[in-house]
Amino acid sequence: MDRGLLFVASVVMGCLAPGVSGNGHLSFANNTEVHITRTGCGLTKLCVETPEQCDPTGKTSCLFASIVTTAPSPPNGVDLLVELLGNSSGYIALGLTANETEGTSMVFICAQNRNGSFFFRSAQRNNLNNTISLTQRIVKNITGSVNGTFIQCKFMLPAVNATTRTSHVTTFVTFLAVGNVINGMGIGDINIHLTNKPLNLADPTSNVATTAVPTTAGSSALTSQAVMVLLSVLMYRLS
Ligand SMILES: *[C@@H]1O[C@H](CO)[C@@H](O)[C@H](O)[C@H]1NC(C)=O
Ligand SMILES: *[C@@H]1O[C@H](CO)[C@@H](O)[C@H](O)[C@H]1NC(C)=O
Ligand SMILES: *[C@@H]1O[C@H](CO)[C@@H](O)[C@H](O)[C@H]1NC(C)=O
Ligand SMILES: *[C@@H]1O[C@H](CO)[C@@H](O)[C@H](O)[C@H]1NC(C)=O
Ligand SMILES: *[C@@H]1O[C@H](CO)[C@@H](O)[C@H](O)[C@H]1NC(C)=O
Ligand SMILES: *[C@@H]1O[C@H](CO)[C@@H](O)[C@H](O)[C@H]1NC(C)=O
Ligand SMILES: *[C@@H]1O[C@H](CO)[C@@H](O)[C@H](O)[C@H]1NC(C)=O
Ligand SMILES: *[C@@H]1O[C@H](CO)[C@@H](O)[C@H](O)[C@H]1NC(C)=O
């Protein structure tokens, strides 16, 4: 192959790469059926939502997430099974962080592009200036559906460990957010609609009828996952 041809080939590869290898950390389940309900909230799954106690079946506005954790397997932490739904013409997101006013948050985004097709992104929020950037965090078994503005999705986050300092491996501040999709499949500014107190994600009852109760001391400052690798948002906008 002469130099010119090689150059053309690598440019073509370079253009293809962002959409392909750029999302290699995401894997999808082939079942596209997603039907999220409140069944099990406070019993078998931890639920967070706004407005409070809203109906997640899409008839009224409701931004909702549920979380189930697997048993801890040190030092790999726990796996989180997440359900997320809400109304947005762009994206809905679940955030997990040690402290929403410092460090970073892990953000998981279920979105629709302009033609109403579902897509998924993992991202990181800088908690100081609210900027969001895509990350390569591994997310598995993703399924999602879009109907008008109604977005529902499920996914699994392997090996989540909130801290290196305490036993509170599963204690996180959670938030729910929405935002716009820009330039095809780019992630626009994040607008947080609800931030919860630190919750033990492993305890389905940790958010039951306690929304007004102040958090107890000792929930500790947790270091957020250092495993995230920042990727240029621009790279993704090419895809
Ligand atoms: C989904 O389907 C693809 C292609 O048919 C297959 O390679 C992949 O293993 C399937 N994923 C699961 C989780 O079954
Ligand atoms: C949410 O989306 C569903 C399905 O598209 C729609 O019927 C419903 O009116 C929407 N709710 C709001 C509050 O926009
Ligand atoms: C969380 O990470 C710390 C530090 O790496 C480790 O000591 C601890 O065992 C982990 N916890 C779990 C449940 O994996
Ligand atoms: C929807 O848009 C995406 C990305 O812009 C594209 O890959 C896909 O083929 C489109 N689907 C349809 C049904 O037009
Ligand atoms: C937000 O903060 C990060 C880290 O401090 C910095 O790199 C980034 O440029 C800031 N973004 C804006 C828009 O200020
Ligand atoms: C992930 O998907 C695979 C294939 O569909 C399934 O066997 C497995 O049970 C799923 N795992 C979880 C945690 O949902
Ligand atoms: C989409 O939502 C509308 C009402 O908002 C409902 O009538 C319709 O059955 C839904 N479609 C699917 C495929 O769920
Ligand atoms: C969160 O961070 C702020 C600012 O750094 C600090 O004042 C606050 O004590 C922290 N909260 C927790 C629970 O660590």
Short mmCIF file of C-alpha atoms and ligand atoms in Angstrom, two decimals:
data_model
loop_
_atom_site.label_atom_id
_atom_site.label_comp_id
_atom_site.label_asym_id
_atom_site.label_seq_id
_atom_site.Cartn_x
_atom_site.Cartn_y
_atom_site.Cartn_z
CA MET A 1 0.00 0.00 0.00
CA ASP A 2 1.48 3.38 -0.89
CA ARG A 3 1.59 6.24 1.53
CA GLY A 4 -1.38 8.09 0.05
CA LEU A 5 -3.65 5.09 0.27
CA LEU A 6 -2.54 4.39 3.82
CA PHE A 7 -3.34 7.97 4.72
CA VAL A 8 -6.84 7.73 3.23
CA ALA A 9 -7.41 4.43 5.01
CA SER A 10 -6.39 5.81 8.37
CA VAL A 11 -8.55 8.90 7.93
CA VAL A 12 -11.54 6.69 7.19
CA MET A 13 -10.75 4.52 10.20
CA GLY A 14 -10.34 7.63 12.28
CA CYS A 15 -13.80 8.82 11.35
CA LEU A 16 -15.40 5.48 12.06
CA ALA A 17 -13.67 4.95 15.36
CA PRO A 18 -15.63 7.28 17.64
CA GLY A 19 -18.98 5.62 17.02
CA VAL A 20 -17.55 2.12 17.28
CA SER A 21 -14.67 1.80 19.71
CA GLY A 22 -15.82 4.96 21.52
CA ASN A 23 -18.82 3.09 22.88
CA GLY A 24 -17.19 -0.29 23.33
CA HIS A 25 -17.67 0.03 27.07
CA LEU A 26 -21.42 -0.23 26.56
CA SER A 27 -23.15 -3.56 25.96
CA PHE A 28 -26.78 -4.10 25.20
CA ALA A 29 -29.27 -6.79 26.10
CA ASN A 30 -31.29 -7.83 23.09
CA ASN A 31 -34.60 -7.58 24.82
CA THR A 32 -36.07 -4.20 23.93
CA GLU A 33 -39.11 -4.57 26.16
CA VAL A 34 -38.88 -2.14 29.05
CA HIS A 35 -41.81 -1.75 31.37
CA ILE A 36 -40.94 -0.03 34.63
CA THR A 37 -43.35 0.12 37.55
CA ARG A 38 -43.30 1.01 41.24
CA THR A 39 -43.75 -2.63 42.19
CA GLY A 40 -41.18 -3.46 44.85
CA CYS A 41 -40.30 0.14 45.74
CA GLY A 42 -39.15 0.28 49.36
CA LEU A 43 -39.24 -3.51 49.58
CA THR A 44 -37.02 -5.08 46.96
CA LYS A 45 -35.70 -1.96 45.24
CA LEU A 46 -34.68 1.51 46.27
CA CYS A 47 -36.73 4.15 44.44
CA VAL A 48 -36.09 7.82 43.91
CA GLU A 49 -38.47 10.04 42.00
CA THR A 50 -39.80 13.51 41.43
CA PRO A 51 -42.51 14.52 42.05
CA GLU A 52 -42.76 12.36 45.15
CA GLN A 53 -44.67 9.10 44.72
CA CYS A 54 -45.29 9.88 41.06
CA ASP A 55 -46.72 7.32 38.68
CA PRO A 56 -43.98 5.96 36.40
CA THR A 57 -46.30 4.61 33.73
CA GLY A 58 -46.01 7.73 31.58
CA LYS A 59 -49.47 9.18 32.09
CA THR A 60 -48.16 12.08 34.13
CA SER A 61 -44.79 13.70 34.37
CA CYS A 62 -42.49 11.55 36.51
CA LEU A 63 -38.74 11.28 36.71
CA PHE A 64 -38.01 7.96 38.38
CA ALA A 65 -35.17 5.57 39.11
CA SER A 66 -34.91 2.32 40.99
CA ILE A 67 -31.78 0.56 42.14
CA VAL A 68 -31.06 -2.98 43.27
CA THR A 69 -27.60 -4.00 44.41
CA THR A 70 -25.96 -7.40 44.36
CA ALA A 71 -24.12 -8.71 47.40
CA PRO A 72 -20.73 -7.02 47.85
CA SER A 73 -17.78 -8.94 46.47
CA PRO A 74 -14.67 -7.19 47.83
CA PRO A 75 -12.64 -5.54 46.44
CA ASN A 76 -14.90 -5.19 43.44
CA GLY A 77 -17.80 -3.55 45.23
CA VAL A 78 -21.35 -4.26 44.15
CA ASP A 79 -23.22 -4.42 40.89
CA LEU A 80 -26.14 -2.04 40.52
CA LEU A 81 -29.24 -2.89 38.53
CA VAL A 82 -30.87 0.37 37.54
CA GLU A 83 -34.22 1.32 36.06
CA LEU A 84 -34.67 4.89 34.88
CA LEU A 85 -37.57 6.66 33.23
CA GLY A 86 -38.87 10.11 32.52
CA ASN A 87 -40.23 12.50 29.93
CA SER A 88 -37.71 14.32 27.81
CA SER A 89 -37.27 15.17 24.18
CA GLY A 90 -33.52 14.83 24.82
CA TYR A 91 -32.17 12.81 27.70
CA ILE A 92 -32.88 11.71 31.26
CA ALA A 93 -30.08 10.86 33.68
CA LEU A 94 -29.23 9.29 37.00
CA GLY A 95 -26.27 10.66 38.92
CA LEU A 96 -24.30 9.04 41.73
CA THR A 97 -21.81 10.97 43.79
CA ALA A 98 -20.20 11.12 47.20
CA ASN A 99 -20.89 14.82 47.62
CA GLU A 100 -22.81 16.87 45.11
CA THR A 101 -20.87 20.03 45.84
CA GLU A 102 -17.35 18.70 45.37
CA GLY A 103 -15.52 16.26 43.12
CA THR A 104 -17.37 14.51 40.33
CA SER A 105 -20.53 12.47 39.79
CA MET A 106 -21.01 9.37 37.73
CA VAL A 107 -23.88 10.07 35.34
CA PHE A 108 -25.85 7.53 33.33
CA ILE A 109 -27.81 8.88 30.43
CA CYS A 110 -30.76 7.42 28.51
CA ALA A 111 -31.50 9.53 25.48
CA GLN A 112 -33.29 9.84 22.20
CA ASN A 113 -31.87 11.23 19.01
CA ARG A 114 -33.82 13.45 16.64
CA ASN A 115 -35.55 10.51 14.99
CA GLY A 116 -36.69 9.03 18.28
CA SER A 117 -34.12 6.22 18.53
CA PHE A 118 -32.82 5.27 21.96
CA PHE A 119 -29.16 5.64 22.86
CA PHE A 120 -27.11 5.42 26.04
CA ARG A 121 -24.10 7.30 27.36
CA SER A 122 -22.05 7.25 30.53
CA ALA A 123 -20.69 10.56 31.67
CA GLN A 124 -19.14 12.50 34.47
CA ARG A 125 -20.39 15.72 36.02
CA ASN A 126 -17.95 18.15 37.49
CA ASN A 127 -19.80 19.00 40.68
CA LEU A 128 -18.18 22.41 41.01
CA ASN A 129 -19.25 23.91 37.70
CA ASN A 130 -21.98 21.49 36.54
CA THR A 131 -20.21 20.63 33.30
CA ILE A 132 -20.69 17.18 31.84
CA SER A 133 -18.24 15.08 29.84
CA LEU A 134 -18.52 11.57 28.44
CA THR A 135 -16.68 8.69 30.10
CA GLN A 136 -15.82 5.11 29.27
CA ARG A 137 -17.38 3.51 32.33
CA ILE A 138 -18.50 -0.05 31.61
CA VAL A 139 -22.28 -0.47 31.53
CA LYS A 140 -23.91 -3.79 30.71
CA ASN A 141 -27.26 -5.25 29.73
CA ILE A 142 -28.61 -1.93 28.51
CA THR A 143 -32.16 -1.88 27.20
CA GLY A 144 -34.22 1.15 26.41
CA SER A 145 -37.30 2.40 24.64
CA VAL A 146 -38.66 5.72 23.52
CA ASN A 147 -42.29 6.66 22.93
CA GLY A 148 -42.73 10.33 22.12
CA THR A 149 -41.04 12.06 25.02
CA PHE A 150 -41.32 9.02 27.29
CA ILE A 151 -37.94 7.33 27.78
CA GLN A 152 -37.44 4.12 29.78
CA CYS A 153 -34.26 2.14 30.25
CA LYS A 154 -32.56 -0.51 32.35
CA PHE A 155 -28.88 -1.21 32.78
CA MET A 156 -26.31 -2.83 35.01
CA LEU A 157 -23.30 -1.08 36.50
CA PRO A 158 -20.64 -3.59 37.49
CA ALA A 159 -18.19 -3.09 40.33
CA VAL A 160 -19.39 0.09 41.99
CA ASN A 161 -17.55 0.94 45.20
CA ALA A 162 -18.22 4.32 46.73
CA THR A 163 -15.28 4.54 49.00
CA THR A 164 -11.82 3.46 49.82
CA ARG A 165 -12.05 4.77 53.36
CA THR A 166 -15.12 3.38 55.04
CA SER A 167 -17.44 0.43 54.84
CA HIS A 168 -20.05 2.60 53.17
CA VAL A 169 -19.41 1.07 49.81
CA THR A 170 -23.00 1.59 48.71
CA THR A 171 -23.75 5.03 50.13
CA PHE A 172 -24.25 7.69 47.48
CA VAL A 173 -25.99 10.97 46.93
CA THR A 174 -28.30 10.34 43.97
CA PHE A 175 -29.75 12.84 41.56
CA LEU A 176 -32.18 12.80 38.67
CA ALA A 177 -31.72 15.11 35.74
CA VAL A 178 -32.76 15.93 32.21
CA GLY A 179 -31.10 17.68 29.31
CA ASN A 180 -31.06 18.28 25.60
CA VAL A 181 -29.47 16.19 22.90
CA ILE A 182 -27.53 18.42 20.54
CA ASN A 183 -26.02 17.88 17.10
CA GLY A 184 -27.46 14.42 16.63
CA MET A 185 -26.21 12.44 19.60
CA GLY A 186 -24.31 15.02 21.67
CA ILE A 187 -25.12 15.53 25.33
CA GLY A 188 -26.18 19.07 26.24
CA ASP A 189 -26.13 20.79 29.61
CA ILE A 190 -27.45 18.82 32.55
CA ASN A 191 -30.38 20.16 34.58
CA ILE A 192 -30.77 18.48 37.94
CA HIS A 193 -34.38 18.16 39.08
CA LEU A 194 -33.90 16.27 42.33
CA THR A 195 -30.97 15.60 44.62
CA ASN A 196 -31.42 13.08 47.42
CA LYS A 197 -29.59 12.89 50.70
CA PRO A 198 -26.93 10.17 50.87
CA LEU A 199 -28.71 6.83 50.53
CA ASN A 200 -27.51 3.33 51.16
CA LEU A 201 -28.32 1.88 47.76
CA ALA A 202 -28.18 -1.64 49.18
CA ASP A 203 -31.12 -0.88 51.49
CA PRO A 204 -34.44 -0.62 49.61
CA THR A 205 -36.00 1.10 52.62
CA SER A 206 -33.40 3.85 52.83
CA ASN A 207 -35.61 6.28 50.92
CA VAL A 208 -38.97 5.32 52.40
CA ALA A 209 -40.93 8.24 53.85
CA THR A 210 -37.81 9.89 55.13
CA THR A 211 -37.31 12.55 52.54
CA ALA A 212 -37.62 15.35 55.11
CA VAL A 213 -35.42 13.76 57.75
CA PRO A 214 -31.93 15.23 57.90
CA THR A 215 -29.08 12.86 57.22
CA THR A 216 -27.23 11.45 60.16
CA ALA A 217 -23.62 12.31 60.64
CA GLY A 218 -20.91 9.99 59.53
CA SER A 219 -22.12 9.44 56.01
CA SER A 220 -18.57 10.48 55.27
CA ALA A 221 -16.91 12.11 52.35
CA LEU A 222 -16.43 9.44 49.78
CA THR A 223 -13.93 9.47 47.04
CA SER A 224 -15.62 8.98 43.73
CA GLN A 225 -14.54 6.27 41.38
CA ALA A 226 -11.18 7.03 39.90
CA VAL A 227 -11.70 4.54 37.12
CA MET A 228 -13.38 6.94 34.79
CA VAL A 229 -11.53 7.97 31.71
CA LEU A 230 -12.43 11.26 30.17
CA LEU A 231 -13.12 11.28 26.49
CA SER A 232 -13.52 14.28 24.34
CA VAL A 233 -17.13 15.21 23.79
CA LEU A 234 -16.10 16.40 20.37
CA MET A 235 -15.09 12.90 19.37
CA TYR A 236 -18.59 11.69 20.09
CA ARG A 237 -20.20 14.53 18.24
CA LEU A 238 -18.58 13.23 15.10
CA SER A 239 -20.58 10.05 15.32
C1 LIG B 1 -27.30 -9.73 21.33
O1 LIG B 1 -27.28 -10.08 19.97
C2 LIG B 1 -25.98 -10.03 19.40
C3 LIG B 1 -26.09 -10.29 17.91
O2 LIG B 1 -27.18 -11.11 17.62
C4 LIG B 1 -25.09 -11.06 20.09
O3 LIG B 1 -23.80 -10.99 19.55
C5 LIG B 1 -25.05 -10.72 21.57
O4 LIG B 1 -24.31 -11.70 22.26
C6 LIG B 1 -26.44 -10.67 22.16
N1 LIG B 1 -26.38 -10.18 23.52
C7 LIG B 1 -26.90 -10.84 24.54
C8 LIG B 1 -26.73 -10.20 25.87
O5 LIG B 1 -27.51 -11.88 24.41
C1 LIG B 2 -44.88 11.64 28.94
O1 LIG B 2 -44.78 10.85 27.78
C2 LIG B 2 -45.97 10.11 27.49
C3 LIG B 2 -45.67 9.20 26.33
O2 LIG B 2 -45.21 9.91 25.24
C4 LIG B 2 -47.08 11.08 27.19
O3 LIG B 2 -48.27 10.37 26.96
C5 LIG B 2 -47.27 11.97 28.38
O4 LIG B 2 -48.23 12.97 28.08
C6 LIG B 2 -45.99 12.65 28.77
N1 LIG B 2 -46.20 13.34 30.00
C7 LIG B 2 -45.90 14.60 30.14
C8 LIG B 2 -46.21 15.18 31.47
O5 LIG B 2 -45.39 15.27 29.27
C1 LIG B 3 -14.08 -1.12 48.20
O1 LIG B 3 -12.77 -0.66 47.85
C2 LIG B 3 -11.84 -0.75 48.93
C3 LIG B 3 -10.57 -0.13 48.46
O2 LIG B 3 -10.20 -0.59 47.22
C4 LIG B 3 -11.68 -2.22 49.33
O3 LIG B 3 -10.79 -2.30 50.41
C5 LIG B 3 -13.02 -2.77 49.75
O4 LIG B 3 -12.92 -4.15 50.02
C6 LIG B 3 -14.03 -2.57 48.63
N1 LIG B 3 -15.33 -3.02 49.11
C7 LIG B 3 -16.05 -3.94 48.46
C8 LIG B 3 -17.32 -4.37 49.10
O5 LIG B 3 -15.70 -4.38 47.38
C1 LIG B 4 -31.84 7.47 13.54
O1 LIG B 4 -30.68 8.26 13.70
C2 LIG B 4 -29.51 7.55 13.94
C3 LIG B 4 -28.39 8.49 14.21
O2 LIG B 4 -28.61 9.75 13.69
C4 LIG B 4 -29.24 6.67 12.72
O3 LIG B 4 -28.07 5.90 12.97
C5 LIG B 4 -30.40 5.76 12.50
O4 LIG B 4 -30.20 4.99 11.34
C6 LIG B 4 -31.69 6.53 12.38
N1 LIG B 4 -32.80 5.61 12.35
C7 LIG B 4 -33.81 5.74 11.52
C8 LIG B 4 -34.91 4.73 11.63
O5 LIG B 4 -33.86 6.66 10.73
C1 LIG B 5 -15.16 23.00 34.98
O1 LIG B 5 -14.15 22.57 35.87
C2 LIG B 5 -13.18 21.72 35.26
C3 LIG B 5 -12.24 21.22 36.33
O2 LIG B 5 -11.95 22.20 37.24
C4 LIG B 5 -12.46 22.49 34.17
O3 LIG B 5 -11.54 21.64 33.54
C5 LIG B 5 -13.49 22.98 33.16
O4 LIG B 5 -12.85 23.76 32.18
C6 LIG B 5 -14.55 23.78 33.83
N1 LIG B 5 -15.57 24.11 32.83
C7 LIG B 5 -16.13 25.32 32.78
C8 LIG B 5 -17.13 25.52 31.69
O5 LIG B 5 -15.85 26.19 33.57
C1 LIG B 6 -27.56 -9.72 31.50
O1 LIG B 6 -27.99 -10.27 30.26
C2 LIG B 6 -27.70 -11.63 30.13
C3 LIG B 6 -28.09 -12.08 28.74
O2 LIG B 6 -29.36 -11.60 28.41
C4 LIG B 6 -28.48 -12.43 31.19
O3 LIG B 6 -28.16 -13.77 31.11
C5 LIG B 6 -28.07 -11.90 32.56
O4 LIG B 6 -28.85 -12.50 33.56
C6 LIG B 6 -28.27 -10.41 32.64
N1 LIG B 6 -27.74 -9.96 33.90
C7 LIG B 6 -28.39 -9.13 34.66
C8 LIG B 6 -27.70 -8.76 35.91
O5 LIG B 6 -29.48 -8.68 34.38
C1 LIG B 7 -46.99 5.31 23.25
O1 LIG B 7 -47.71 6.17 24.10
C2 LIG B 7 -49.08 6.31 23.76
C3 LIG B 7 -49.74 7.28 24.70
O2 LIG B 7 -48.88 8.29 25.08
C4 LIG B 7 -49.78 4.96 23.82
O3 LIG B 7 -51.11 5.10 23.40
C5 LIG B 7 -49.05 3.97 22.94
O4 LIG B 7 -49.61 2.70 23.11
C6 LIG B 7 -47.60 3.92 23.28
N1 LIG B 7 -46.92 3.06 22.33
C7 LIG B 7 -46.19 2.02 22.73
C8 LIG B 7 -45.53 1.25 21.65
O5 LIG B 7 -46.05 1.73 23.91
C1 LIG B 8 -19.56 18.22 50.75
O1 LIG B 8 -18.62 19.16 50.29
C2 LIG B 8 -18.77 20.43 50.90
C3 LIG B 8 -17.85 21.38 50.19
O2 LIG B 8 -16.58 20.83 49.98
C4 LIG B 8 -18.46 20.28 52.38
O3 LIG B 8 -18.64 21.53 53.02
C5 LIG B 8 -19.43 19.26 52.99
O4 LIG B 8 -19.10 19.02 54.34
C6 LIG B 8 -19.35 17.96 52.24
N1 LIG B 8 -20.39 17.06 52.71
C7 LIG B 8 -20.13 15.82 53.14
C8 LIG B 8 -21.30 15.00 53.58
O5 LIG B 8 -19.00 15.37 53.17
#
